[in-house]
Amino acid sequence: METVDNSASTSTDEEIRQLRLDKVQELRDKNVNPYPTTGERTVYAKELHEKYDDLEPESHTGIIQSVAGRLILKRDMGKLSFATLRDSSGTIQLFVSKADMANNFDAFVDLDLGDWVSATGEVITSKKGELSIKTSSVVLLSKCLRPLPDKFKGMTDVDQIYRQRELDLIMNEESRKRFEIRHKAIASVRRSLSERGYVEVEGPVLMDEPGGATARPFVTHHNALDMDLHLRIALELPLKRLVVGGIEKVFEIGRVFRNEGISTRHNPEFTMMECYEAFGDYNTMMNLTESIVENAAKDSIGRTDIKIDDLEISLAAPFRRASMIDLVQEAIGIEMHPSMDKDEAIKIAKENGLDKIEGFWGVGKIIGELYELHCEKNLIQPTFVLDYPREISPLAKQKPDDPEITERFELVVAGRELGNAFSELNDPIEQRNRFEDEQKARDAGDDEAGTIDEPYLRALEYGLPPTGGLGIGMDRLAMLLAETLTIRDVVLFPTLRSEK
């Protein structure tokens, strides 16, 4: 079935828009509302296919149903018209004849691609066996004034795809599927946590101190209080204060904001899930992470095998576990440790391609940079990277046998960080020392370093039990499951430069 627009193919978009505006005025002149308050629908397209797809060609059910959706294909053949209507569940063909429509047939022919309509008629199958509504009446629900892109040429302007997501969703089935996967994946994460007794909460978005991560915040001003506030860069600190308060299993799925660069993996606002469990540690969180990711794959795409950039990846548990120090040693052939001499660490780093080393970096930060340079991109199968240097983990508890290393992991899949977890630091004195180190780094020029969060320190002094904490980027998870390489494909409205 071919795409047909009633407007001349040589007309400009603005000329077509004017023709359609004229149609709107003609309808109003006839006392027909082109934008009525509501429309009739008794069934969705998917339900019709589930019930009637086994019918033989030229079957007549005698069942009258009403469908509602957008006209995306239309072919007029004199006294007979065919159209495809799409709703949120799928598509259904409309079989429209002048004999059945009587005085409304001309009004149907005058409809344009993109119009929203309600169609009522008998459920039948055509000569070719295509399930259809043998239409007896059609009501215009919303007039589409702008012409849709050509179905066969599609939308080729990438900027237009991201800037006009509504058009992308109208025209591109792949985009609709990606966001369906995203929805199912996040619903699965929420279900996995709820089934384990976690309580979902909402923390503040505007914060006095933007703690919980190393990132540059957005700053805004509250006029009534005459004070600067920050959009949150993480969900962490308020959630751990709730654990102090006795909510022993708590989680939030929410937006966070980081005033940083834009790339295929980064958007200034993105969706995080963070959860905290009293009497757990980072081993507890590893087991939980495996379950969350595997379940999300099964629930959203029905399988645990995915393909990213021609790489076959299995999201079935268990995942590989390897320490950061061991991975760096495998990559450069030299064993390093945060306790080693800094000058020696700098020498090794420069010999292995780390040219820019800031003066305020310690050895732990240097090791972390070498890992990012040489290791992360090569971790294709799901891998828990364990035991980060204390210097780059200000909220994680030290390992009992090595105070320079923390009980922290990041989950890396296809060279991308997917999750981050700690055995949470619950010693308020040590936490204050870590915050003070962060403040010193910020004062020395590291604008991503944290500050001293006094309300959080006060909460810690009331006692945080041993706690495991986990954060998973929902956009990154959706990217994996949708098998796409750019975050803009799974964020409905990514941040873009101004159209102007």
Short mmCIF file of C-alpha atoms in Angstrom, two decimals:
data_model
loop_
_atom_site.label_atom_id
_atom_site.label_comp_id
_atom_site.label_asym_id
_atom_site.label_seq_id
_atom_site.Cartn_x
_atom_site.Cartn_y
_atom_site.Cartn_z
CA MET A 1 0.00 0.00 0.00
CA GLU A 2 1.51 3.31 -1.00
CA THR A 3 1.63 6.57 0.87
CA VAL A 4 -0.65 9.23 -0.55
CA ASP A 5 -1.05 12.85 0.49
CA ASN A 6 -3.95 14.77 -0.96
CA SER A 7 -1.71 17.82 -1.41
CA ALA A 8 0.33 18.24 -4.55
CA SER A 9 3.74 16.64 -4.28
CA THR A 10 5.41 19.76 -5.65
CA SER A 11 3.91 22.01 -2.96
CA THR A 12 6.11 23.42 -0.25
CA ASP A 13 5.48 22.51 3.37
CA GLU A 14 4.11 25.99 4.02
CA GLU A 15 1.74 25.74 1.04
CA ILE A 16 0.49 22.38 2.30
CA ARG A 17 0.02 23.83 5.77
CA GLN A 18 -2.06 26.66 4.30
CA LEU A 19 -4.22 24.19 2.33
CA ARG A 20 -4.91 22.29 5.52
CA LEU A 21 -5.69 25.47 7.42
CA ASP A 22 -8.23 26.21 4.70
CA LYS A 23 -9.77 22.77 5.29
CA VAL A 24 -10.04 23.54 8.99
CA GLN A 25 -11.88 26.77 8.24
CA GLU A 26 -14.22 24.98 5.81
CA LEU A 27 -15.09 22.49 8.54
CA ARG A 28 -15.75 25.25 11.02
CA ASP A 29 -17.97 26.99 8.45
CA LYS A 30 -20.00 23.75 8.29
CA ASN A 31 -20.24 23.69 12.12
CA VAL A 32 -17.90 20.70 12.26
CA ASN A 33 -15.34 20.87 15.09
CA PRO A 34 -11.94 19.71 13.72
CA TYR A 35 -10.70 19.29 17.31
CA PRO A 36 -13.54 17.66 19.29
CA THR A 37 -13.28 16.99 23.01
CA THR A 38 -13.23 13.21 22.77
CA GLY A 39 -13.43 10.28 20.36
CA GLU A 40 -14.92 6.80 20.46
CA ARG A 41 -12.74 3.72 20.82
CA THR A 42 -13.90 0.26 21.88
CA VAL A 43 -10.77 -1.73 21.05
CA TYR A 44 -7.06 -1.35 20.28
CA ALA A 45 -5.42 -2.62 17.11
CA LYS A 46 -3.34 -5.17 18.99
CA GLU A 47 -6.46 -6.67 20.58
CA LEU A 48 -8.08 -7.09 17.16
CA HIS A 49 -5.02 -8.90 15.78
CA GLU A 50 -4.77 -11.15 18.83
CA LYS A 51 -8.41 -12.20 18.45
CA TYR A 52 -8.93 -12.30 14.68
CA ASP A 53 -5.62 -12.84 12.89
CA ASP A 54 -6.51 -16.48 12.16
CA LEU A 55 -9.57 -15.58 10.08
CA GLU A 56 -9.72 -16.79 6.50
CA PRO A 57 -9.67 -14.20 3.65
CA GLU A 58 -13.00 -12.47 2.98
CA SER A 59 -14.36 -13.31 6.43
CA HIS A 60 -17.15 -11.23 7.97
CA THR A 61 -17.48 -11.41 11.76
CA GLY A 62 -20.61 -9.31 12.20
CA ILE A 63 -18.77 -7.65 15.11
CA ILE A 64 -18.86 -3.83 15.17
CA GLN A 65 -15.89 -2.08 16.76
CA SER A 66 -14.49 1.44 16.96
CA VAL A 67 -10.79 2.17 16.64
CA ALA A 68 -8.97 5.48 17.07
CA GLY A 69 -5.53 6.62 16.02
CA ARG A 70 -3.46 8.44 13.40
CA LEU A 71 -3.78 7.91 9.64
CA ILE A 72 -0.32 6.93 8.42
CA LEU A 73 -1.12 5.41 5.00
CA LYS A 74 -3.97 6.16 2.61
CA ARG A 75 -4.86 5.07 -0.93
CA ASP A 76 -7.92 6.43 -2.71
CA MET A 77 -9.29 4.37 -5.65
CA GLY A 78 -12.45 6.11 -6.83
CA LYS A 79 -15.35 4.65 -4.88
CA LEU A 80 -13.02 2.64 -2.64
CA SER A 81 -10.30 3.74 -0.20
CA PHE A 82 -7.84 1.88 1.97
CA ALA A 83 -6.06 3.43 4.94
CA THR A 84 -3.83 2.32 7.77
CA LEU A 85 -4.62 3.62 11.24
CA ARG A 86 -2.02 3.38 14.00
CA ASP A 87 -2.70 3.58 17.71
CA SER A 88 -0.33 3.03 20.61
CA SER A 89 -0.61 -0.76 20.27
CA GLY A 90 -0.13 -1.24 16.52
CA THR A 91 -1.90 -0.77 13.18
CA ILE A 92 -5.17 -1.80 11.60
CA GLN A 93 -6.44 -1.37 8.03
CA LEU A 94 -9.55 0.66 7.27
CA PHE A 95 -11.62 -0.60 4.33
CA VAL A 96 -13.73 2.34 3.16
CA SER A 97 -16.29 2.16 0.36
CA LYS A 98 -18.68 4.83 -0.87
CA ALA A 99 -21.57 2.39 -0.56
CA ASP A 100 -20.95 1.90 3.16
CA MET A 101 -20.05 5.51 4.00
CA ALA A 102 -22.83 7.26 2.04
CA ASN A 103 -22.58 11.00 2.63
CA ASN A 104 -19.37 10.72 4.70
CA PHE A 105 -17.23 9.19 1.95
CA ASP A 106 -16.12 12.53 0.49
CA ALA A 107 -15.20 13.74 3.97
CA PHE A 108 -13.00 10.65 4.39
CA VAL A 109 -11.29 11.19 1.04
CA ASP A 110 -10.56 14.75 2.15
CA LEU A 111 -8.62 13.56 5.21
CA ASP A 112 -4.84 13.90 5.18
CA LEU A 113 -1.99 11.73 6.38
CA GLY A 114 -1.33 12.51 10.02
CA ASP A 115 -4.95 13.22 10.92
CA TRP A 116 -6.26 11.58 14.09
CA VAL A 117 -9.60 9.83 13.52
CA SER A 118 -12.07 7.45 15.08
CA ALA A 119 -13.43 4.77 12.73
CA THR A 120 -16.38 2.46 13.37
CA GLY A 121 -17.36 -0.62 11.40
CA GLU A 122 -17.45 -4.40 11.06
CA VAL A 123 -14.33 -6.50 11.68
CA ILE A 124 -13.55 -8.31 8.41
CA THR A 125 -10.66 -9.66 6.38
CA SER A 126 -9.93 -8.49 2.84
CA LYS A 127 -9.49 -10.68 -0.25
CA LYS A 128 -5.79 -10.88 0.61
CA GLY A 129 -6.61 -11.86 4.19
CA GLU A 130 -5.65 -8.53 5.82
CA LEU A 131 -7.59 -7.80 8.99
CA SER A 132 -9.65 -4.65 8.48
CA ILE A 133 -12.44 -2.46 9.77
CA LYS A 134 -15.15 -2.22 7.09
CA THR A 135 -15.80 1.38 7.94
CA SER A 136 -19.30 2.80 8.25
CA SER A 137 -18.33 6.10 9.89
CA VAL A 138 -15.18 8.13 10.47
CA VAL A 139 -14.87 11.13 12.78
CA LEU A 140 -11.97 13.58 12.58
CA LEU A 141 -10.46 13.97 16.07
CA SER A 142 -7.52 16.26 15.37
CA LYS A 143 -6.42 17.86 12.11
CA CYS A 144 -2.72 17.49 11.26
CA LEU A 145 -1.65 20.83 9.76
CA ARG A 146 1.94 20.00 8.83
CA PRO A 147 2.86 17.33 6.26
CA LEU A 148 4.60 14.24 7.56
CA PRO A 149 8.00 13.29 6.13
CA ASP A 150 7.93 10.85 3.23
CA LYS A 151 7.54 7.35 4.67
CA PHE A 152 10.01 5.77 2.26
CA LYS A 153 12.69 8.46 2.50
CA GLY A 154 12.15 8.68 6.24
CA MET A 155 13.79 11.18 8.55
CA THR A 156 17.45 11.46 7.59
CA ASP A 157 18.31 14.66 9.47
CA VAL A 158 19.73 13.44 12.80
CA ASP A 159 19.25 16.84 14.42
CA GLN A 160 15.58 16.83 13.42
CA ILE A 161 15.15 13.33 14.86
CA TYR A 162 16.32 14.46 18.30
CA ARG A 163 14.83 17.97 18.16
CA GLN A 164 11.38 16.86 16.93
CA ARG A 165 10.96 13.61 18.82
CA GLU A 166 7.24 13.63 18.11
CA LEU A 167 7.97 13.32 14.38
CA ASP A 168 10.58 10.64 15.00
CA LEU A 169 8.05 8.57 16.93
CA ILE A 170 5.42 9.04 14.22
CA MET A 171 7.75 7.94 11.43
CA ASN A 172 10.26 5.49 12.93
CA GLU A 173 9.16 2.16 14.36
CA GLU A 174 12.68 1.50 15.67
CA SER A 175 12.49 4.61 17.84
CA ARG A 176 9.14 3.57 19.26
CA LYS A 177 10.57 0.14 20.07
CA ARG A 178 13.61 1.64 21.82
CA PHE A 179 11.42 3.67 24.15
CA GLU A 180 9.19 0.69 24.80
CA ILE A 181 12.33 -1.23 25.81
CA ARG A 182 13.35 1.64 28.08
CA HIS A 183 9.93 1.69 29.75
CA LYS A 184 9.92 -2.08 30.33
CA ALA A 185 13.49 -2.05 31.65
CA ILE A 186 12.81 0.67 34.22
CA ALA A 187 9.56 -1.04 35.24
CA SER A 188 11.54 -4.25 35.71
CA VAL A 189 14.13 -2.51 37.92
CA ARG A 190 11.38 -1.02 40.05
CA ARG A 191 9.68 -4.42 40.34
CA SER A 192 12.94 -6.23 41.24
CA LEU A 193 13.55 -3.83 44.11
CA SER A 194 9.95 -3.73 45.33
CA GLU A 195 9.82 -7.53 45.44
CA ARG A 196 12.87 -7.46 47.73
CA GLY A 197 11.19 -5.14 50.20
CA TYR A 198 12.72 -1.85 49.08
CA VAL A 199 10.69 1.32 49.68
CA GLU A 200 10.56 3.86 46.83
CA VAL A 201 10.97 7.51 47.84
CA GLU A 202 11.58 10.93 46.27
CA GLY A 203 14.50 13.06 47.41
CA PRO A 204 15.12 16.78 46.87
CA VAL A 205 16.23 18.05 43.47
CA LEU A 206 17.35 21.48 44.76
CA MET A 207 20.17 21.10 47.25
CA ASP A 208 22.37 23.39 49.29
CA GLU A 209 25.36 21.09 48.80
CA PRO A 210 25.42 18.88 45.64
CA GLY A 211 27.05 15.80 47.16
CA GLY A 212 27.16 12.11 46.35
CA ALA A 213 29.38 12.21 43.26
CA THR A 214 32.32 14.00 41.70
CA ALA A 215 30.73 16.26 39.10
CA ARG A 216 30.21 19.94 38.26
CA PRO A 217 26.71 21.03 39.34
CA PHE A 218 24.20 23.42 37.84
CA VAL A 219 23.64 26.46 40.05
CA THR A 220 20.39 28.36 40.39
CA HIS A 221 19.08 31.07 42.71
CA HIS A 222 16.05 30.92 44.98
CA ASN A 223 14.62 34.42 45.09
CA ALA A 224 12.45 34.15 48.20
CA LEU A 225 15.30 32.73 50.29
CA ASP A 226 17.93 34.80 48.46
CA MET A 227 20.29 31.84 48.28
CA ASP A 228 22.07 29.83 45.64
CA LEU A 229 21.01 26.21 45.25
CA HIS A 230 22.32 23.35 43.13
CA LEU A 231 20.48 20.79 41.02
CA ARG A 232 21.38 17.41 42.46
CA ILE A 233 24.26 15.49 40.88
CA ALA A 234 23.34 12.23 42.65
CA LEU A 235 20.56 10.71 44.75
CA GLU A 236 22.86 9.30 47.39
CA LEU A 237 23.09 11.43 50.52
CA PRO A 238 19.37 12.00 51.23
CA LEU A 239 18.72 8.28 50.74
CA LYS A 240 21.39 7.31 53.26
CA ARG A 241 19.90 9.78 55.73
CA LEU A 242 16.66 7.79 55.38
CA VAL A 243 18.53 4.59 56.25
CA VAL A 244 19.76 6.40 59.37
CA GLY A 245 16.09 7.13 60.05
CA GLY A 246 15.21 3.44 59.92
CA ILE A 247 14.06 2.83 56.32
CA GLU A 248 16.42 -0.13 55.97
CA LYS A 249 15.84 -0.75 52.23
CA VAL A 250 15.25 2.37 50.18
CA PHE A 251 15.51 3.38 46.51
CA GLU A 252 14.77 6.21 44.12
CA ILE A 253 14.58 6.40 40.33
CA GLY A 254 15.00 10.03 39.39
CA ARG A 255 16.65 12.71 37.30
CA VAL A 256 20.09 14.03 38.18
CA PHE A 257 21.94 16.93 36.58
CA ARG A 258 25.63 17.41 35.80
CA ASN A 259 26.99 20.53 34.16
CA GLU A 260 29.44 18.69 31.96
CA GLY A 261 30.08 17.81 28.33
CA ILE A 262 27.68 16.14 25.92
CA SER A 263 28.70 12.95 24.13
CA THR A 264 27.27 9.66 22.90
CA ARG A 265 27.28 8.50 26.54
CA HIS A 266 26.54 11.72 28.40
CA ASN A 267 23.55 14.04 28.65
CA PRO A 268 23.47 16.88 31.20
CA GLU A 269 20.28 15.48 32.72
CA PHE A 270 19.83 11.74 33.02
CA THR A 271 17.96 9.10 35.02
CA MET A 272 19.56 7.20 37.89
CA MET A 273 18.42 4.45 40.17
CA GLU A 274 20.07 4.39 43.57
CA CYS A 275 19.26 1.94 46.34
CA TYR A 276 20.61 1.35 49.85
CA GLU A 277 20.27 -1.70 52.06
CA ALA A 278 21.11 -1.78 55.75
CA PHE A 279 23.28 -4.71 56.85
CA GLY A 280 24.50 -5.23 53.27
CA ASP A 281 27.85 -4.52 51.66
CA TYR A 282 29.25 -4.31 48.15
CA ASN A 283 29.02 -8.09 47.81
CA THR A 284 25.29 -7.82 48.53
CA MET A 285 25.07 -5.14 45.85
CA MET A 286 26.94 -7.29 43.30
CA ASN A 287 24.41 -10.06 43.69
CA LEU A 288 21.54 -7.56 43.49
CA THR A 289 23.03 -5.93 40.38
CA GLU A 290 23.30 -9.25 38.55
CA SER A 291 19.66 -9.96 39.29
CA ILE A 292 18.47 -6.46 38.28
CA VAL A 293 20.33 -6.47 34.95
CA GLU A 294 19.40 -10.04 34.00
CA ASN A 295 15.73 -9.48 34.88
CA ALA A 296 15.62 -6.18 32.98
CA ALA A 297 16.92 -7.94 29.86
CA LYS A 298 14.38 -10.74 30.11
CA ASP A 299 11.49 -8.38 30.85
CA SER A 300 12.28 -5.82 28.13
CA ILE A 301 13.63 -7.84 25.19
CA GLY A 302 12.87 -11.44 26.22
CA ARG A 303 16.51 -12.59 26.17
CA THR A 304 19.89 -12.01 27.84
CA ASP A 305 22.03 -12.04 24.69
CA ILE A 306 22.60 -8.68 23.02
CA LYS A 307 24.81 -7.34 20.24
CA ILE A 308 26.62 -4.02 20.54
CA ASP A 309 28.76 -2.79 17.65
CA ASP A 310 29.03 -6.37 16.30
CA LEU A 311 30.08 -7.67 19.73
CA GLU A 312 28.09 -10.57 21.21
CA ILE A 313 27.42 -9.95 24.92
CA SER A 314 25.67 -12.08 27.53
CA LEU A 315 23.82 -10.37 30.37
CA ALA A 316 23.17 -13.67 32.13
CA ALA A 317 24.62 -13.93 35.64
CA PRO A 318 27.20 -14.44 37.06
CA PHE A 319 29.45 -11.59 35.89
CA ARG A 320 33.24 -11.51 35.91
CA ARG A 321 34.94 -9.88 38.93
CA ALA A 322 38.39 -8.22 38.76
CA SER A 323 40.17 -5.59 40.87
CA MET A 324 41.14 -2.23 39.37
CA ILE A 325 44.78 -2.70 40.43
CA ASP A 326 44.95 -6.12 38.75
CA LEU A 327 43.40 -4.75 35.54
CA VAL A 328 45.90 -1.89 35.41
CA GLN A 329 48.76 -4.32 35.98
CA GLU A 330 47.46 -6.56 33.18
CA ALA A 331 47.34 -3.55 30.86
CA ILE A 332 50.74 -1.94 31.55
CA GLY A 333 52.70 -4.85 33.03
CA ILE A 334 53.58 -2.97 36.24
CA GLU A 335 52.03 -3.39 39.69
CA MET A 336 50.86 -0.12 41.25
CA HIS A 337 49.30 0.72 44.61
CA PRO A 338 48.06 3.98 46.18
CA SER A 339 50.71 3.67 48.90
CA MET A 340 53.60 3.83 46.40
CA ASP A 341 55.85 6.84 45.90
CA LYS A 342 54.03 9.57 43.97
CA ASP A 343 57.00 10.52 41.81
CA GLU A 344 57.41 6.89 40.77
CA ALA A 345 53.68 6.68 39.99
CA ILE A 346 53.89 9.83 37.84
CA LYS A 347 56.88 8.39 35.96
CA ILE A 348 55.02 5.13 35.26
CA ALA A 349 51.90 7.01 34.20
CA LYS A 350 53.73 9.22 31.71
CA GLU A 351 55.55 6.22 30.26
CA ASN A 352 52.12 4.67 29.67
CA GLY A 353 50.43 7.52 27.86
CA LEU A 354 48.99 9.60 30.71
CA ASP A 355 50.40 12.95 29.63
CA LYS A 356 48.25 15.36 31.65
CA ILE A 357 48.67 14.90 35.41
CA GLU A 358 47.30 17.58 37.73
CA GLY A 359 49.43 18.63 40.70
CA PHE A 360 46.65 17.91 43.22
CA TRP A 361 46.27 14.29 42.08
CA GLY A 362 47.40 11.59 44.43
CA VAL A 363 48.55 8.11 43.42
CA GLY A 364 45.03 6.73 43.73
CA LYS A 365 43.74 9.24 41.19
CA ILE A 366 46.63 8.41 38.84
CA ILE A 367 45.79 4.70 39.02
CA GLY A 368 42.16 5.51 38.28
CA GLU A 369 43.15 7.56 35.22
CA LEU A 370 45.38 4.75 33.93
CA TYR A 371 42.46 2.34 34.32
CA GLU A 372 40.20 4.65 32.29
CA LEU A 373 42.88 5.08 29.64
CA HIS A 374 43.88 1.45 29.18
CA CYS A 375 41.25 -0.87 30.68
CA GLU A 376 37.62 0.24 30.71
CA LYS A 377 37.12 0.35 26.94
CA ASN A 378 38.33 -3.26 26.64
CA LEU A 379 35.85 -4.73 29.13
CA ILE A 380 33.17 -6.08 26.79
CA GLN A 381 31.46 -8.82 28.80
CA PRO A 382 29.83 -7.64 32.06
CA THR A 383 32.63 -7.10 34.58
CA PHE A 384 32.60 -5.93 38.18
CA VAL A 385 35.69 -3.74 38.57
CA LEU A 386 36.45 -3.99 42.29
CA ASP A 387 38.38 -2.23 45.02
CA TYR A 388 38.95 1.38 44.01
CA PRO A 389 41.59 3.63 45.62
CA ARG A 390 40.26 5.59 48.59
CA GLU A 391 41.20 8.90 46.96
CA ILE A 392 38.60 8.49 44.19
CA SER A 393 35.96 6.92 46.45
CA PRO A 394 35.12 9.49 49.15
CA LEU A 395 31.91 7.75 50.25
CA ALA A 396 33.10 4.12 50.26
CA LYS A 397 34.31 2.12 53.25
CA GLN A 398 37.97 1.06 53.40
CA LYS A 399 38.89 -2.61 53.11
CA PRO A 400 39.79 -4.03 56.54
CA ASP A 401 43.17 -5.29 55.31
CA ASP A 402 44.14 -2.24 53.21
CA PRO A 403 43.14 1.31 54.26
CA GLU A 404 44.18 2.74 50.86
CA ILE A 405 41.58 0.63 49.02
CA THR A 406 37.79 0.80 49.33
CA GLU A 407 35.01 -1.73 48.99
CA ARG A 408 33.66 -0.29 45.79
CA PHE A 409 32.82 -1.66 42.36
CA GLU A 410 31.70 -0.39 39.01
CA LEU A 411 29.87 -2.63 36.56
CA VAL A 412 31.26 -2.20 33.04
CA VAL A 413 29.60 -3.64 29.93
CA ALA A 414 30.74 -3.06 26.34
CA GLY A 415 33.32 -0.58 27.60
CA ARG A 416 30.66 1.52 29.34
CA GLU A 417 30.15 2.12 33.05
CA LEU A 418 26.67 0.87 33.92
CA GLY A 419 26.60 0.83 37.71
CA ASN A 420 28.55 1.96 40.77
CA ALA A 421 28.33 0.57 44.30
CA PHE A 422 29.97 0.78 47.73
CA SER A 423 30.10 -0.67 51.12
CA GLU A 424 29.01 2.70 52.45
CA LEU A 425 31.33 4.66 54.71
CA ASN A 426 29.45 5.04 58.00
CA ASP A 427 32.21 6.41 60.25
CA PRO A 428 31.33 10.11 60.66
CA ILE A 429 34.88 11.08 61.67
CA GLU A 430 36.45 9.40 58.64
CA GLN A 431 33.71 10.80 56.42
CA ARG A 432 34.49 14.33 57.62
CA ASN A 433 38.17 13.76 56.82
CA ARG A 434 37.24 12.59 53.31
CA PHE A 435 34.97 15.59 52.75
CA GLU A 436 37.75 17.91 53.91
CA ASP A 437 40.12 16.28 51.40
CA GLU A 438 37.49 16.85 48.70
CA GLN A 439 37.16 20.50 49.72
CA LYS A 440 40.94 20.93 49.52
CA ALA A 441 40.95 19.46 46.01
CA ARG A 442 38.14 21.83 44.99
CA ASP A 443 40.03 24.79 46.45
CA ALA A 444 43.10 23.65 44.47
CA GLY A 445 41.18 23.80 41.20
CA ASP A 446 39.25 20.54 40.90
CA ASP A 447 35.75 21.88 40.24
CA GLU A 448 34.32 18.35 40.17
CA ALA A 449 35.45 17.61 43.73
CA GLY A 450 32.88 17.60 46.50
CA THR A 451 32.34 19.91 49.47
CA ILE A 452 31.62 19.42 53.16
CA ASP A 453 27.98 18.42 53.61
CA GLU A 454 27.24 19.27 57.23
CA PRO A 455 23.61 18.01 57.32
CA TYR A 456 24.80 14.62 56.06
CA LEU A 457 27.64 14.50 58.61
CA ARG A 458 25.17 15.36 61.36
CA ALA A 459 22.92 12.51 60.21
CA LEU A 460 25.87 10.09 60.24
CA GLU A 461 26.54 10.99 63.88
CA TYR A 462 23.14 9.52 64.74
CA GLY A 463 24.41 6.21 63.36
CA LEU A 464 24.27 4.67 59.88
CA PRO A 465 24.26 0.86 60.15
CA PRO A 466 26.54 -1.18 57.88
CA THR A 467 25.02 -0.46 54.48
CA GLY A 468 25.45 -1.43 50.85
CA GLY A 469 24.61 1.13 48.17
CA LEU A 470 24.15 0.84 44.42
CA GLY A 471 23.56 3.25 41.54
CA ILE A 472 22.64 2.18 37.99
CA GLY A 473 22.25 4.59 35.07
CA MET A 474 18.84 3.89 33.55
CA ASP A 475 19.78 5.53 30.26
CA ARG A 476 22.91 3.38 29.98
CA LEU A 477 20.86 0.28 30.77
CA ALA A 478 18.33 1.24 28.08
CA MET A 479 21.18 1.79 25.60
CA LEU A 480 22.46 -1.72 26.20
CA LEU A 481 19.10 -3.40 25.91
CA ALA A 482 18.11 -1.38 22.83
CA GLU A 483 21.53 -2.20 21.34
CA THR A 484 22.31 1.41 20.47
CA LEU A 485 25.55 3.36 20.74
CA THR A 486 24.23 6.81 21.64
CA ILE A 487 22.36 7.99 24.71
CA ARG A 488 20.28 10.34 22.55
CA ASP A 489 18.49 7.31 21.11
CA VAL A 490 17.02 6.44 24.53
CA VAL A 491 16.43 9.93 25.98
CA LEU A 492 13.20 11.34 24.62
CA PHE A 493 14.35 14.95 24.70
CA PRO A 494 18.16 15.12 24.78
CA THR A 495 19.87 18.44 25.48
CA LEU A 496 20.71 20.24 22.22
CA ARG A 497 22.06 23.58 21.15
CA SER A 498 19.41 26.24 20.66
CA GLU A 499 17.66 26.05 17.30
CA LYS A 500 18.43 29.73 16.81
#
